[in-house]
Tab-separated table of C-alpha atoms and ligand atoms in Angstrom:
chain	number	residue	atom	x	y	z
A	1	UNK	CA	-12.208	-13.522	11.996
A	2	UNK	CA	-10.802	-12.142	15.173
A	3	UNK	CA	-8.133	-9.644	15.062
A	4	UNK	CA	-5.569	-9.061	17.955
A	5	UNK	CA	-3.506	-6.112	19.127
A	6	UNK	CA	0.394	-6.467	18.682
A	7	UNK	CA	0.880	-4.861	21.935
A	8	UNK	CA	-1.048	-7.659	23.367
A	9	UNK	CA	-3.107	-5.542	25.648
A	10	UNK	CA	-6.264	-4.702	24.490
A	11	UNK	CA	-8.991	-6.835	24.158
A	12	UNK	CA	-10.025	-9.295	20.126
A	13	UNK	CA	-11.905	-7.153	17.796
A	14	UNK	CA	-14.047	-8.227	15.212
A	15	UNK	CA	-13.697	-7.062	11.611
A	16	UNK	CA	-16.292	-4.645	11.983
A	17	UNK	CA	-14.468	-3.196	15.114
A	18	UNK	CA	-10.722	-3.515	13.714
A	19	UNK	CA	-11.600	-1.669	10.643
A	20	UNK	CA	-13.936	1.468	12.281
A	21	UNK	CA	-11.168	2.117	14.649
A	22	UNK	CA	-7.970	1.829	12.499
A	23	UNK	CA	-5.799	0.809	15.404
A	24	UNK	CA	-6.215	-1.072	18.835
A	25	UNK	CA	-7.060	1.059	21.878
A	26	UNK	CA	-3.660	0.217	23.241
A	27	UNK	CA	-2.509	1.562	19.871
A	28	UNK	CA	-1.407	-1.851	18.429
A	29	UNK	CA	-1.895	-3.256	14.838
A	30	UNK	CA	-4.222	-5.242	14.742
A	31	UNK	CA	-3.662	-8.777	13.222
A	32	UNK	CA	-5.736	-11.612	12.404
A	33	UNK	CA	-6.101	-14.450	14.936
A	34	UNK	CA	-5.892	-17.469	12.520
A	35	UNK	CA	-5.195	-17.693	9.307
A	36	UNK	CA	-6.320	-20.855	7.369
A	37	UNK	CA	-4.485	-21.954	4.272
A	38	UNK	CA	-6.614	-22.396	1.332
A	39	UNK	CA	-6.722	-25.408	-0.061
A	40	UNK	CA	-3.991	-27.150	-2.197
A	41	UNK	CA	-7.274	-27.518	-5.238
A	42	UNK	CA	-7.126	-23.794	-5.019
A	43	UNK	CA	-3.964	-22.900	-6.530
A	44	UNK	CA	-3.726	-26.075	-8.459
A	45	UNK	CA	-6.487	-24.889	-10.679
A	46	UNK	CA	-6.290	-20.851	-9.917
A	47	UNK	CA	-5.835	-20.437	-13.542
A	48	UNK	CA	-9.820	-21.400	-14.126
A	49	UNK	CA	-10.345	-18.393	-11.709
A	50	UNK	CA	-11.528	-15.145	-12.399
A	51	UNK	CA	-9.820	-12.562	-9.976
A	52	UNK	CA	-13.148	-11.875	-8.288
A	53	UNK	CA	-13.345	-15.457	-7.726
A	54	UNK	CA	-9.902	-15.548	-6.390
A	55	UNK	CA	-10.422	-12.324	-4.414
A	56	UNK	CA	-13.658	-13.333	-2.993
A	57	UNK	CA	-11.981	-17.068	-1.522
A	58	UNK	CA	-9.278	-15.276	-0.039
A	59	UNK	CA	-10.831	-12.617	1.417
A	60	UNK	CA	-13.724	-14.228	3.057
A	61	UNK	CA	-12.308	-15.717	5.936
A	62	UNK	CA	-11.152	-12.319	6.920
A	63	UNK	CA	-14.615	-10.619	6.740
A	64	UNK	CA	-17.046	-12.477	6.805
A	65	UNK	CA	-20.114	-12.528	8.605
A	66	UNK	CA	-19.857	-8.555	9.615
A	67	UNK	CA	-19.391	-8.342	6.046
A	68	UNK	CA	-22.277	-10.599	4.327
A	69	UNK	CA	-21.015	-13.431	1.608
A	70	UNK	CA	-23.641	-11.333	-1.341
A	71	UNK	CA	-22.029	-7.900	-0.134
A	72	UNK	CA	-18.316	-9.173	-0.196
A	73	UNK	CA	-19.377	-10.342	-3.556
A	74	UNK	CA	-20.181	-6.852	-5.054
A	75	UNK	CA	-17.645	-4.953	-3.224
A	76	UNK	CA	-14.995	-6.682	-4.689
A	77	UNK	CA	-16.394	-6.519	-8.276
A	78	UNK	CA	-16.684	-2.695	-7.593
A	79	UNK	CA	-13.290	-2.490	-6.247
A	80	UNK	CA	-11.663	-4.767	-8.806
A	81	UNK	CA	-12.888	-2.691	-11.591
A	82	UNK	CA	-9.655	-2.680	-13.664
A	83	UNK	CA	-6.735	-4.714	-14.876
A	84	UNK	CA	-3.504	-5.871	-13.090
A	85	UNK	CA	-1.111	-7.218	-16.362
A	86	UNK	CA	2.230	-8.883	-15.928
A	87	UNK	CA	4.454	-7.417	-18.819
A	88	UNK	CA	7.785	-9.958	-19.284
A	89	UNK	CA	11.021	-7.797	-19.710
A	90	UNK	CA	13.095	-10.840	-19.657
A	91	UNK	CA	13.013	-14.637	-19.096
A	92	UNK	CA	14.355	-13.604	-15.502
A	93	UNK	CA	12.122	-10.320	-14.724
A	94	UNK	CA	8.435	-9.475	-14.966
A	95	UNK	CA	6.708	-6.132	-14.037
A	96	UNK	CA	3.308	-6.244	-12.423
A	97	UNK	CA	1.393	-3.145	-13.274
A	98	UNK	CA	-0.329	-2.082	-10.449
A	99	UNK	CA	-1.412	1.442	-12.091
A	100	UNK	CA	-4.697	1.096	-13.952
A	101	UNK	CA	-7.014	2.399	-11.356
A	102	UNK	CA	-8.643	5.660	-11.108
A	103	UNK	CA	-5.577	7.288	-9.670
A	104	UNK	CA	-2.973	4.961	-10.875
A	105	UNK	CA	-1.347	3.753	-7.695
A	106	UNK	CA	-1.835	0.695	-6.473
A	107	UNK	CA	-3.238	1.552	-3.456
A	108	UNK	CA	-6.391	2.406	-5.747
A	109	UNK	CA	-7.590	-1.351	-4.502
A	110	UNK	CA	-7.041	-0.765	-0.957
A	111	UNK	CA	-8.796	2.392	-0.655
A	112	UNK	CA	-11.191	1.518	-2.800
A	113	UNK	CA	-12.044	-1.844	-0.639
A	114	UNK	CA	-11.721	-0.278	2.613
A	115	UNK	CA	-14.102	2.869	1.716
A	116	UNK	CA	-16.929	0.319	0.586
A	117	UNK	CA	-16.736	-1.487	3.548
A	118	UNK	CA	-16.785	1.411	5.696
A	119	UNK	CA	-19.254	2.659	3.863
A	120	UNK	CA	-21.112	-0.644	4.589
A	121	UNK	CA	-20.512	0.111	8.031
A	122	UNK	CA	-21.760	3.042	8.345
A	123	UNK	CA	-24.838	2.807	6.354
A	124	UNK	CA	-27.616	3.187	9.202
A	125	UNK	CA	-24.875	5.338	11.479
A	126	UNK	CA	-26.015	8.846	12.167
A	127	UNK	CA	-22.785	9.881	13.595
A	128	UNK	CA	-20.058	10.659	10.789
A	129	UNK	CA	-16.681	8.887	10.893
A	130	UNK	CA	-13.667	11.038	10.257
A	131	UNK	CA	-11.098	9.299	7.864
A	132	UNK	CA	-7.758	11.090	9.125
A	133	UNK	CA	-4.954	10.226	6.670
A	134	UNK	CA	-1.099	11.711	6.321
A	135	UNK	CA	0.291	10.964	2.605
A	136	UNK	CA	3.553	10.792	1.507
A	137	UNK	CA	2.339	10.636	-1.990
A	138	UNK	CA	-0.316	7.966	-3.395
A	139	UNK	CA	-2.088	7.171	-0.114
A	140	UNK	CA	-4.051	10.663	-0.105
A	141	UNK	CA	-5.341	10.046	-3.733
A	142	UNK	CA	-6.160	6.961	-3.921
A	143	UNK	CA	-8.228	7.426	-0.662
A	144	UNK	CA	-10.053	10.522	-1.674
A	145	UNK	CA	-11.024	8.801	-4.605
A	146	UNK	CA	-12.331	5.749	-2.623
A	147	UNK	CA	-14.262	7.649	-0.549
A	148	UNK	CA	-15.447	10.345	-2.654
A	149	UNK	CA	-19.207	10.724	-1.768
A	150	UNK	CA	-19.514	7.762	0.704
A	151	UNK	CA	-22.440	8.806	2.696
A	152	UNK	CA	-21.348	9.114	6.828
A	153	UNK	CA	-17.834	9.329	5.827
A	154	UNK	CA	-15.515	12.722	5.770
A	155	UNK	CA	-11.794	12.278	4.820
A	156	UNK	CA	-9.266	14.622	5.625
A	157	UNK	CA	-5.667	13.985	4.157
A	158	UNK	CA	-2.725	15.562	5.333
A	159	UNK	CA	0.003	15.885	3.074
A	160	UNK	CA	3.804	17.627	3.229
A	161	UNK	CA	3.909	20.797	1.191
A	162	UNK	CA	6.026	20.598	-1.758
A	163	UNK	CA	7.154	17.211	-1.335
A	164	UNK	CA	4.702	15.229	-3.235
A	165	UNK	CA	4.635	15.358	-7.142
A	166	UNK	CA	2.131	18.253	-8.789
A	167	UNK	CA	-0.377	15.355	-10.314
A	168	UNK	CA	-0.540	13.572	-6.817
A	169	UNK	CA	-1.162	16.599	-5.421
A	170	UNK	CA	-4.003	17.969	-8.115
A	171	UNK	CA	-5.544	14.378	-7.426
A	172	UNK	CA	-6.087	15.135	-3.446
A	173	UNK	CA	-6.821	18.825	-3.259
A	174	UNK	CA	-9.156	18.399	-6.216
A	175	UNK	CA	-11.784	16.255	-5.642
A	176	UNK	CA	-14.354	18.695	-2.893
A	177	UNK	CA	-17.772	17.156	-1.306
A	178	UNK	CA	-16.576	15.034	1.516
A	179	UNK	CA	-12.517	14.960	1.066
A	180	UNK	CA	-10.598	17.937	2.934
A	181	UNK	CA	-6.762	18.525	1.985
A	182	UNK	CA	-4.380	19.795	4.642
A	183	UNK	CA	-1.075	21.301	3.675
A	184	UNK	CA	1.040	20.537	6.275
A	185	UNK	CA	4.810	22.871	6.519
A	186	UNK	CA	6.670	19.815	7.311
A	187	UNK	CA	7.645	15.921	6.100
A	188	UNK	CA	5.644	13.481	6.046
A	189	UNK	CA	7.084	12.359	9.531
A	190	UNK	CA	5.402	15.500	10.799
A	191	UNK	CA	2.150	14.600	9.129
A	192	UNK	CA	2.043	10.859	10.550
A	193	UNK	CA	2.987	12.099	14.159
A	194	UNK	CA	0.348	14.624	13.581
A	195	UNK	CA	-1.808	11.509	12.474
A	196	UNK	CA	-1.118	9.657	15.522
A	197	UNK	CA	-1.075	12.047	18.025
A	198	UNK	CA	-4.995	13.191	16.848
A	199	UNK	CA	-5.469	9.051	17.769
A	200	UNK	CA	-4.532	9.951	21.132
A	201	UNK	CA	-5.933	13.033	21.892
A	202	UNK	CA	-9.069	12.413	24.024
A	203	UNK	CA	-10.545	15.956	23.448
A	204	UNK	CA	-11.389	14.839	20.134
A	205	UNK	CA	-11.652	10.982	20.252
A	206	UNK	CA	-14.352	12.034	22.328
A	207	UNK	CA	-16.057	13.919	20.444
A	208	UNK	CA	-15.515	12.537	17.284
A	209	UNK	CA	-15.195	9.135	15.765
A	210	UNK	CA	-12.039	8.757	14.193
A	211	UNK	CA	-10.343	6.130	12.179
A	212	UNK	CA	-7.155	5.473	9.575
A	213	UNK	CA	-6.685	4.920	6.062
A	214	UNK	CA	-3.237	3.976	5.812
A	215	UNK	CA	-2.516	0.504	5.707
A	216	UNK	CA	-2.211	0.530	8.912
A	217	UNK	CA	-6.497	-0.026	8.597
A	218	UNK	CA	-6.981	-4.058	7.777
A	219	UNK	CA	-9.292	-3.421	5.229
A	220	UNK	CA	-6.822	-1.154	2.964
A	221	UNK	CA	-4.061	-3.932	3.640
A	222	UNK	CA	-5.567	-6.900	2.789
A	223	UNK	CA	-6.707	-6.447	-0.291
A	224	UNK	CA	-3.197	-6.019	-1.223
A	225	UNK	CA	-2.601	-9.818	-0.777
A	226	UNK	CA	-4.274	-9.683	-4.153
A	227	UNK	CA	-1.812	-8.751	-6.390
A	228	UNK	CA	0.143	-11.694	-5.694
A	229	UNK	CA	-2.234	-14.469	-6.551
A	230	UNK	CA	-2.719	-12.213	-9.549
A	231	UNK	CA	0.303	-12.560	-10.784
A	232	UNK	CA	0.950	-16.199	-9.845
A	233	UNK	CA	-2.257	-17.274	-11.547
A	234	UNK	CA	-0.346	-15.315	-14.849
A	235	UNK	CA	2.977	-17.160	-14.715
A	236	UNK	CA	2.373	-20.091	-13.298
A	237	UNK	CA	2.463	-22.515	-15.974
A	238	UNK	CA	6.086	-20.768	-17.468
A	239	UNK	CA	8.199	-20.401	-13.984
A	240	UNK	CA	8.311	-22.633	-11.190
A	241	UNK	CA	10.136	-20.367	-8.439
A	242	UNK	CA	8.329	-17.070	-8.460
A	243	UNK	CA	10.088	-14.323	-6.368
A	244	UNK	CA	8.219	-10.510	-5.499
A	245	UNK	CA	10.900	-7.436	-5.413
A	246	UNK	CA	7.974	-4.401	-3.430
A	247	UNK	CA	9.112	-1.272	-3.669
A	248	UNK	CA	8.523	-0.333	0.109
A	249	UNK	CA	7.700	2.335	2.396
A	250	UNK	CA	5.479	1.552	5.460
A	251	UNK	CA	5.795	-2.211	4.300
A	252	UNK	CA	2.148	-2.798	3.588
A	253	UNK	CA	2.094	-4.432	0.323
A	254	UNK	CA	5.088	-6.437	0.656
A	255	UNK	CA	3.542	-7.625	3.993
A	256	UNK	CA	0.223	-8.276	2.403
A	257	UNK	CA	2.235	-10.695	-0.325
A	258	UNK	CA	3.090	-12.226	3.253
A	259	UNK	CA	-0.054	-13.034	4.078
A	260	UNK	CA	-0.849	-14.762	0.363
A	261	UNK	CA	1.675	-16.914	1.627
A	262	UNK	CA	0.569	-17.517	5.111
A	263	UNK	CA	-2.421	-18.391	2.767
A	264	UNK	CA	-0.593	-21.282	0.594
A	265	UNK	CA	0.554	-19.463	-2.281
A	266	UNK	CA	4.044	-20.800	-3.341
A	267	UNK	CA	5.844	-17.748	-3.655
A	268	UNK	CA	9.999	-18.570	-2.784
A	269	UNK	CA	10.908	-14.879	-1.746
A	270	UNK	CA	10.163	-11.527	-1.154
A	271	UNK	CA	12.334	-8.564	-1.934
A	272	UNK	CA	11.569	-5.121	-0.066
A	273	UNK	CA	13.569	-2.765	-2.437
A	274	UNK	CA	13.656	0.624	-0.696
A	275	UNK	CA	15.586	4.211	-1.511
A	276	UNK	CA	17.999	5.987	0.944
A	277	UNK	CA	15.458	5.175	3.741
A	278	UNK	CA	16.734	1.960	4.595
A	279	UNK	CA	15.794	1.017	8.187
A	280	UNK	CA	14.939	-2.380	7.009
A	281	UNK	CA	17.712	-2.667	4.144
A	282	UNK	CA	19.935	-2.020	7.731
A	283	UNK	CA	18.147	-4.059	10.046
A	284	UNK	CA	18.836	-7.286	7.794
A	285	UNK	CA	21.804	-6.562	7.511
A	286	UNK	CA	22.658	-5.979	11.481
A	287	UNK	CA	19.723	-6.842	13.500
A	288	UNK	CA	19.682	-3.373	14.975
A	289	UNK	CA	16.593	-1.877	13.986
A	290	UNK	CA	16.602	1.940	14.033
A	291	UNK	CA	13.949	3.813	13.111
A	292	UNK	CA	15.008	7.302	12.077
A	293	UNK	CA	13.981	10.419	9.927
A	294	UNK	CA	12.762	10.451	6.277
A	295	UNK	CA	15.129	11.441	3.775
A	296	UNK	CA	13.509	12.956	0.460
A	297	UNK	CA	14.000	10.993	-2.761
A	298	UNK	CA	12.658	11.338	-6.085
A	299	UNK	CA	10.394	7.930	-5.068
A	300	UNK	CA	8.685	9.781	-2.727
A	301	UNK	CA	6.033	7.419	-1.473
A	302	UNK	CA	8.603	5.210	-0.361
A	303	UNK	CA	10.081	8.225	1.816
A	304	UNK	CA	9.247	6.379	5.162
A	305	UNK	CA	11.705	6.613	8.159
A	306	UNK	CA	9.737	4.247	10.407
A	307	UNK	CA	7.509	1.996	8.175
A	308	UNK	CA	4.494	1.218	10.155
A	309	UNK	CA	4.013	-2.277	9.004
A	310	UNK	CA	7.139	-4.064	9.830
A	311	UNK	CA	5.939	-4.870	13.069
A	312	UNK	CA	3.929	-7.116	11.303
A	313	UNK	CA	6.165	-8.599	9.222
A	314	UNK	CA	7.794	-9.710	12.468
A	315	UNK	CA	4.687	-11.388	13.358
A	316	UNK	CA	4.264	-13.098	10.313
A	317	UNK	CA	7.406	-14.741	10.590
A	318	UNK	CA	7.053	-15.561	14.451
A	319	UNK	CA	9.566	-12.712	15.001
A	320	UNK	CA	11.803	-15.579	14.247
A	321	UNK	CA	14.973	-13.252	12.827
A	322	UNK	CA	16.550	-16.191	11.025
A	323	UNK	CA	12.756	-17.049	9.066
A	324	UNK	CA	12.535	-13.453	8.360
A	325	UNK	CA	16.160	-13.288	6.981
A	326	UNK	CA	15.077	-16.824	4.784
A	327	UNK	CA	11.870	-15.151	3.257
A	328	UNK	CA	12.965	-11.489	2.850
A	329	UNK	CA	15.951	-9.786	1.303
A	330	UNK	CA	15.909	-5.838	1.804
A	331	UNK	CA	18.077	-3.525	-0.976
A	332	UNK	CA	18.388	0.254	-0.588
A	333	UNK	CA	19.107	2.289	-3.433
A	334	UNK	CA	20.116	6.318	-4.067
A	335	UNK	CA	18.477	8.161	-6.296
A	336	UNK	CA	21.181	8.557	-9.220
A	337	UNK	CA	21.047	4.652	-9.471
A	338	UNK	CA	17.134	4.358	-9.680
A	339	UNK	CA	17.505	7.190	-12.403
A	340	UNK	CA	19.954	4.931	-14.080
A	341	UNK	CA	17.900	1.713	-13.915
A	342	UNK	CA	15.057	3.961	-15.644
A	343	UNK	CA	16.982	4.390	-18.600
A	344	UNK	CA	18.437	0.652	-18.515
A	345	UNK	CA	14.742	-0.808	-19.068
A	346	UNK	CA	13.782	1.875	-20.945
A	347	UNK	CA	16.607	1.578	-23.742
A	348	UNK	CA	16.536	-2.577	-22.840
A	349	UNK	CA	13.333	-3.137	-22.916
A	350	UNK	CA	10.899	-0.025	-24.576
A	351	UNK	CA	9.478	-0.193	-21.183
A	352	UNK	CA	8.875	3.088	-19.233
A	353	UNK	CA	8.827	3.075	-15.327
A	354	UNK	CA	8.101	5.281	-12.970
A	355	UNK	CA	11.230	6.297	-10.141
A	356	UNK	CA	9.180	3.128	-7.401
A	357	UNK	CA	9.423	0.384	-10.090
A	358	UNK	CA	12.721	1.101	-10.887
A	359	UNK	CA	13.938	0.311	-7.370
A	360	UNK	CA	11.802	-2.426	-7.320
A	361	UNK	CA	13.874	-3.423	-10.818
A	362	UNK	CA	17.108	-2.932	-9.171
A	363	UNK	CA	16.224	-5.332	-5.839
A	364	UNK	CA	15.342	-7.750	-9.192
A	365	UNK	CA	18.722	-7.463	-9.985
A	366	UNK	CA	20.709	-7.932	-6.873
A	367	UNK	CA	18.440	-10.433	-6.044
A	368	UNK	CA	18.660	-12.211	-9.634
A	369	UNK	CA	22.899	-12.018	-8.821
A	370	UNK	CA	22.995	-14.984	-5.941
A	371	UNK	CA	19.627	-16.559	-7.639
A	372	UNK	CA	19.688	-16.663	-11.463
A	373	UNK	CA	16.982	-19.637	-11.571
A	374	UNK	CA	14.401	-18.059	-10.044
A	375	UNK	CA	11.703	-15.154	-12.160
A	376	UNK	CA	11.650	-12.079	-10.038
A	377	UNK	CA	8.378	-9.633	-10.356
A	378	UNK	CA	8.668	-6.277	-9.757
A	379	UNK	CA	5.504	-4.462	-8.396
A	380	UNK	CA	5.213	-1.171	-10.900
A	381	UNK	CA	3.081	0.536	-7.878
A	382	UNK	CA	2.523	3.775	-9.792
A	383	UNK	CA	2.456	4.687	-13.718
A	384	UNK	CA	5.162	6.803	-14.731
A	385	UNK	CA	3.162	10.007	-15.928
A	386	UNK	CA	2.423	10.969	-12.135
A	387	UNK	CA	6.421	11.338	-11.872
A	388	UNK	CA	6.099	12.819	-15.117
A	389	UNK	CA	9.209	15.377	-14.381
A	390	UNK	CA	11.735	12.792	-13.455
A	391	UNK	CA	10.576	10.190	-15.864
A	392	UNK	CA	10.851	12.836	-18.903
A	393	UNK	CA	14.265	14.315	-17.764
A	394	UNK	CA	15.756	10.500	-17.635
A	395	UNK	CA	14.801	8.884	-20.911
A	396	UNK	CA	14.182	12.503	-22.656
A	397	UNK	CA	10.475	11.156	-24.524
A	398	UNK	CA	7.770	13.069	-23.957
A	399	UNK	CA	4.931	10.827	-22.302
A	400	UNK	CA	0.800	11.372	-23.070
A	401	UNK	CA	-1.219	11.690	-19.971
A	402	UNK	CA	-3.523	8.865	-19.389
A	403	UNK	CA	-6.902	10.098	-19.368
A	404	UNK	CA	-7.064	9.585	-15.558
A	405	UNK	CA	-4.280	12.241	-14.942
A	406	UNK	CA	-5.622	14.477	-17.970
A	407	UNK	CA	-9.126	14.721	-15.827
A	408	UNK	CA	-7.478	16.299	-12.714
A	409	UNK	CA	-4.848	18.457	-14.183
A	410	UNK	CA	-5.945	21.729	-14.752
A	411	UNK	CA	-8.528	21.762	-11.727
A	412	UNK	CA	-7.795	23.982	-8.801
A	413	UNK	CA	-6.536	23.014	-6.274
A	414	UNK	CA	-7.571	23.585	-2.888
A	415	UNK	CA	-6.072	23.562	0.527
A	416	UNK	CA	-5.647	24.143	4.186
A	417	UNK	CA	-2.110	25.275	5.203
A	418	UNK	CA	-1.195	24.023	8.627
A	419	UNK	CA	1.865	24.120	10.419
A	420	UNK	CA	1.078	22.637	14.058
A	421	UNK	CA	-0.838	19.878	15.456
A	422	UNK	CA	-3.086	22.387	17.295
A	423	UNK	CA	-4.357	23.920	13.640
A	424	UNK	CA	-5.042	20.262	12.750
A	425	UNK	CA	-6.980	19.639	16.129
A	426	UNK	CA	-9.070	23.503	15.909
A	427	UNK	CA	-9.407	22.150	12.377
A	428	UNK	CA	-11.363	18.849	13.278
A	429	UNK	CA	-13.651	20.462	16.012
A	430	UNK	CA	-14.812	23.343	14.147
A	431	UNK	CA	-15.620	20.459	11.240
A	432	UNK	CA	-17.368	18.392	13.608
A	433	UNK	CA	-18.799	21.040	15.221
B	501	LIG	C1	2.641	3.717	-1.139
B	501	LIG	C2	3.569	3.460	-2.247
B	501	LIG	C3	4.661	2.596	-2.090
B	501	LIG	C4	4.997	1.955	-0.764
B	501	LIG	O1	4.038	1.019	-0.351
B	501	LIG	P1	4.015	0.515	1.158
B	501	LIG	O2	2.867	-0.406	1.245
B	501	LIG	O3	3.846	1.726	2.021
B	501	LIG	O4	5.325	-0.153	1.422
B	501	LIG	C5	5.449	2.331	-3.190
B	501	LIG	N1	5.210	2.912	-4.379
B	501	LIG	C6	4.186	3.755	-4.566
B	501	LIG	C7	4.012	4.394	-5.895
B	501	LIG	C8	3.328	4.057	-3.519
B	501	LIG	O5	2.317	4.893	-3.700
């Protein structure tokens, strides 16, 4: 597969290329050139599947050859190493529980994906890559994990001080060997401009190879596409119109249930259910679209003023507004109502959700209002214990720690404080040095 910049001036890449260097040199997303449907035989008997079957169908067409057909093959039994459940609340509303990997986000898979194929990459490569990644939450876990030990490969995360939750922040400053944790004094805003300004900065892309982990990187989106075949494999043969409400922030897992539809997969309607940063919620609504600051909510991955991936979403759809409007409904939600819809599905249902899911809930709900025929999932993208102080102040039970949270909790953590790109940049050169 070729990928193309958005900005439409920088030359095809190939997988290989697209995934090393994160982002176009004209700083564009890059974006696959063709997409081929799968077949209509694929879906019609998906249930026969196993989900590295599945996985390994869809995926191919977007790695292979620079990726070998055997090696595609074992990376995604590695990185599929857990289960994804649907859980039925409701004839209407189903929860697919995207938490059972080692750090119990669902960008476990992406991370997880991406670092084997870099790793693949990189194998005969004397020269280190840099993984340079800003966090608003799950992203820095999930990718230190990934990459933990993967030889040629150093991460360093940035993350805003005191703004992500104390287990999310034991599970990146944790880990040692090969995965650095900045503490930036800022927002995450600060840490992504710090992010992308290091992209730009030729005194070290000279020096240095460096490359993304957010989903910004193909390889950590794509395998998001995942989830939704998943889950339409699991409730296929009870609901006919199957509708996805994704808790969003940069927009790279509800754009990744995009592309399982660009692939064939009958899914009616997406949902992007967002907090009080609602550039997209707005943009719907008015066709202005204006980026602007991050607010801080208590779903704090989803804290995104400009999400990265929309421009993709636009591309999907042809930036066709009207399409767009016809396959995407965006809700925004404040924090005392996401509180509230906790405790609704917990007292409704037994069902415990972390502060993410329960937007995602909610969008289920507004969307159910105008639509009562269709079943809605909503993507539960994190499990509740790494919120654990919300989630036991709203429906006042005391949770048990899954044994993946119990393994980092009392380890010390450790840190680099920054406050200024140029610490992050004398950072990265004395590293590399
Ligand atoms: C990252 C994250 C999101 C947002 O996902 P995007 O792909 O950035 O839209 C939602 N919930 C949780 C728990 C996350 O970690």
């Amino acid at each position: 597969m070729n990928y193309y910049s958005l900005n439409k001036q920088a030359s095809n890449s190939n997988f290989k290329n697209a995934v090393i260097k994160g982002i176009a040199p004209d700083k564009g997303l890059y974006f696959p050139e063709n997409i081929k449907p799968l077949s209509k035989s694929f879906f019609e008997s998906i249930e026969t599947l196993s989900n590295t079957e599945i996985a390994f169908e869809a995926l191919k067409q977007f790695v292979v050859p620079e990726i070998p057909e055997a090696v595609l093959k074992r990376i995604i039994e590695e990185t599929l190493a857990f289960e994804f459940p649907v859980v039925e609340l409701n004839k209407n509303i189903s929860t697919l529980e995207l938490f059972h990997g080692p750090t119990m986000a669902f960008k476990d898979v992406g991370a997880r994906f991406m670092a084997r194929c870099l790793g693949y990459f990189n194998k005969d490569n004397t020269n280190k890559v840099t993984v340079l990644v800003a966090t608003s939450g799950d992203t820095g876990g999930a990718v230190a994990n990934g990459f933990l030990g993967v030889k040629g490969v150093n991460v360093v995360i940035l993350y805003p001080s005191g703004k992500v939750s104390d287990i999310q922040e034991k599970q990146l400053t944790t880990l040692g060997q090969n995965i650095t944790a900045l503490e930036v004094d800022g927002v995450f805003d600060d840490c992504q401009d710090m992010v992308k300004r290091a992209f730009l900065d030729k005194d070290l892309t000279s020096k240095m190879q460096l490359t993304s982990a957010n989903s910004i990187n193909v390889a950590r989106w794509l395998p998001q596409l995942l989830y939704f075949m998943f889950t339409y494999k699991n409730l296929k043969s009870k609901y006919n119109d199957i509708v996805f409400s994704v808790p969003s922030g940069n927009f790279g897992n509800v754009c990744a249930g995009m592309m399982a539809q660009q692939l064939g997969l009958p899914i009616k309607h997406f949902i992007a259910a967002n907090n009080q940063n609602n550039v997209v919620t707005e943009y719907l609504k008015t066709e202005n679209y204006h980026p602007k600051p991050s607010v801080q909510t208590i779903s704090n991955a989803m804290d995104v003023g400009n999400p990265s991936n929309f421009i993709r979403i636009k591309e999907i759809y042809k930036n066709d507004f009207n399409t767009l409007k016809n396959n995407l409904s965006s809700f925004s939600y404040t924090d005392k109502e996401t509180k509230a819809a906790m405790l609704e599905i917990y007292n409704n249902y037994n069902y415990v959700t972390d502060p993410h899911g329960a937007v995602g809930y909610l969008g289920c709900k507004d969307y159910l209002k105008e639509n009562p025929k269709v079943h809605c999932v909503f993507l539960e993208t994190a499990h509740p214990t790494k919120f654990l102080d919300i989630v036991e102040e709203v429906i006042k039970q005391p949770q048990s720690l899954p044994k993946q949270i119990k393994a980092v909790i009392n380890k010390e953590k450790v840190s680099i404080k920054i406050n200024s790109y140029n610490q992050l940049k004398n950072y990265l050169i004395t590293a590399n040095s």
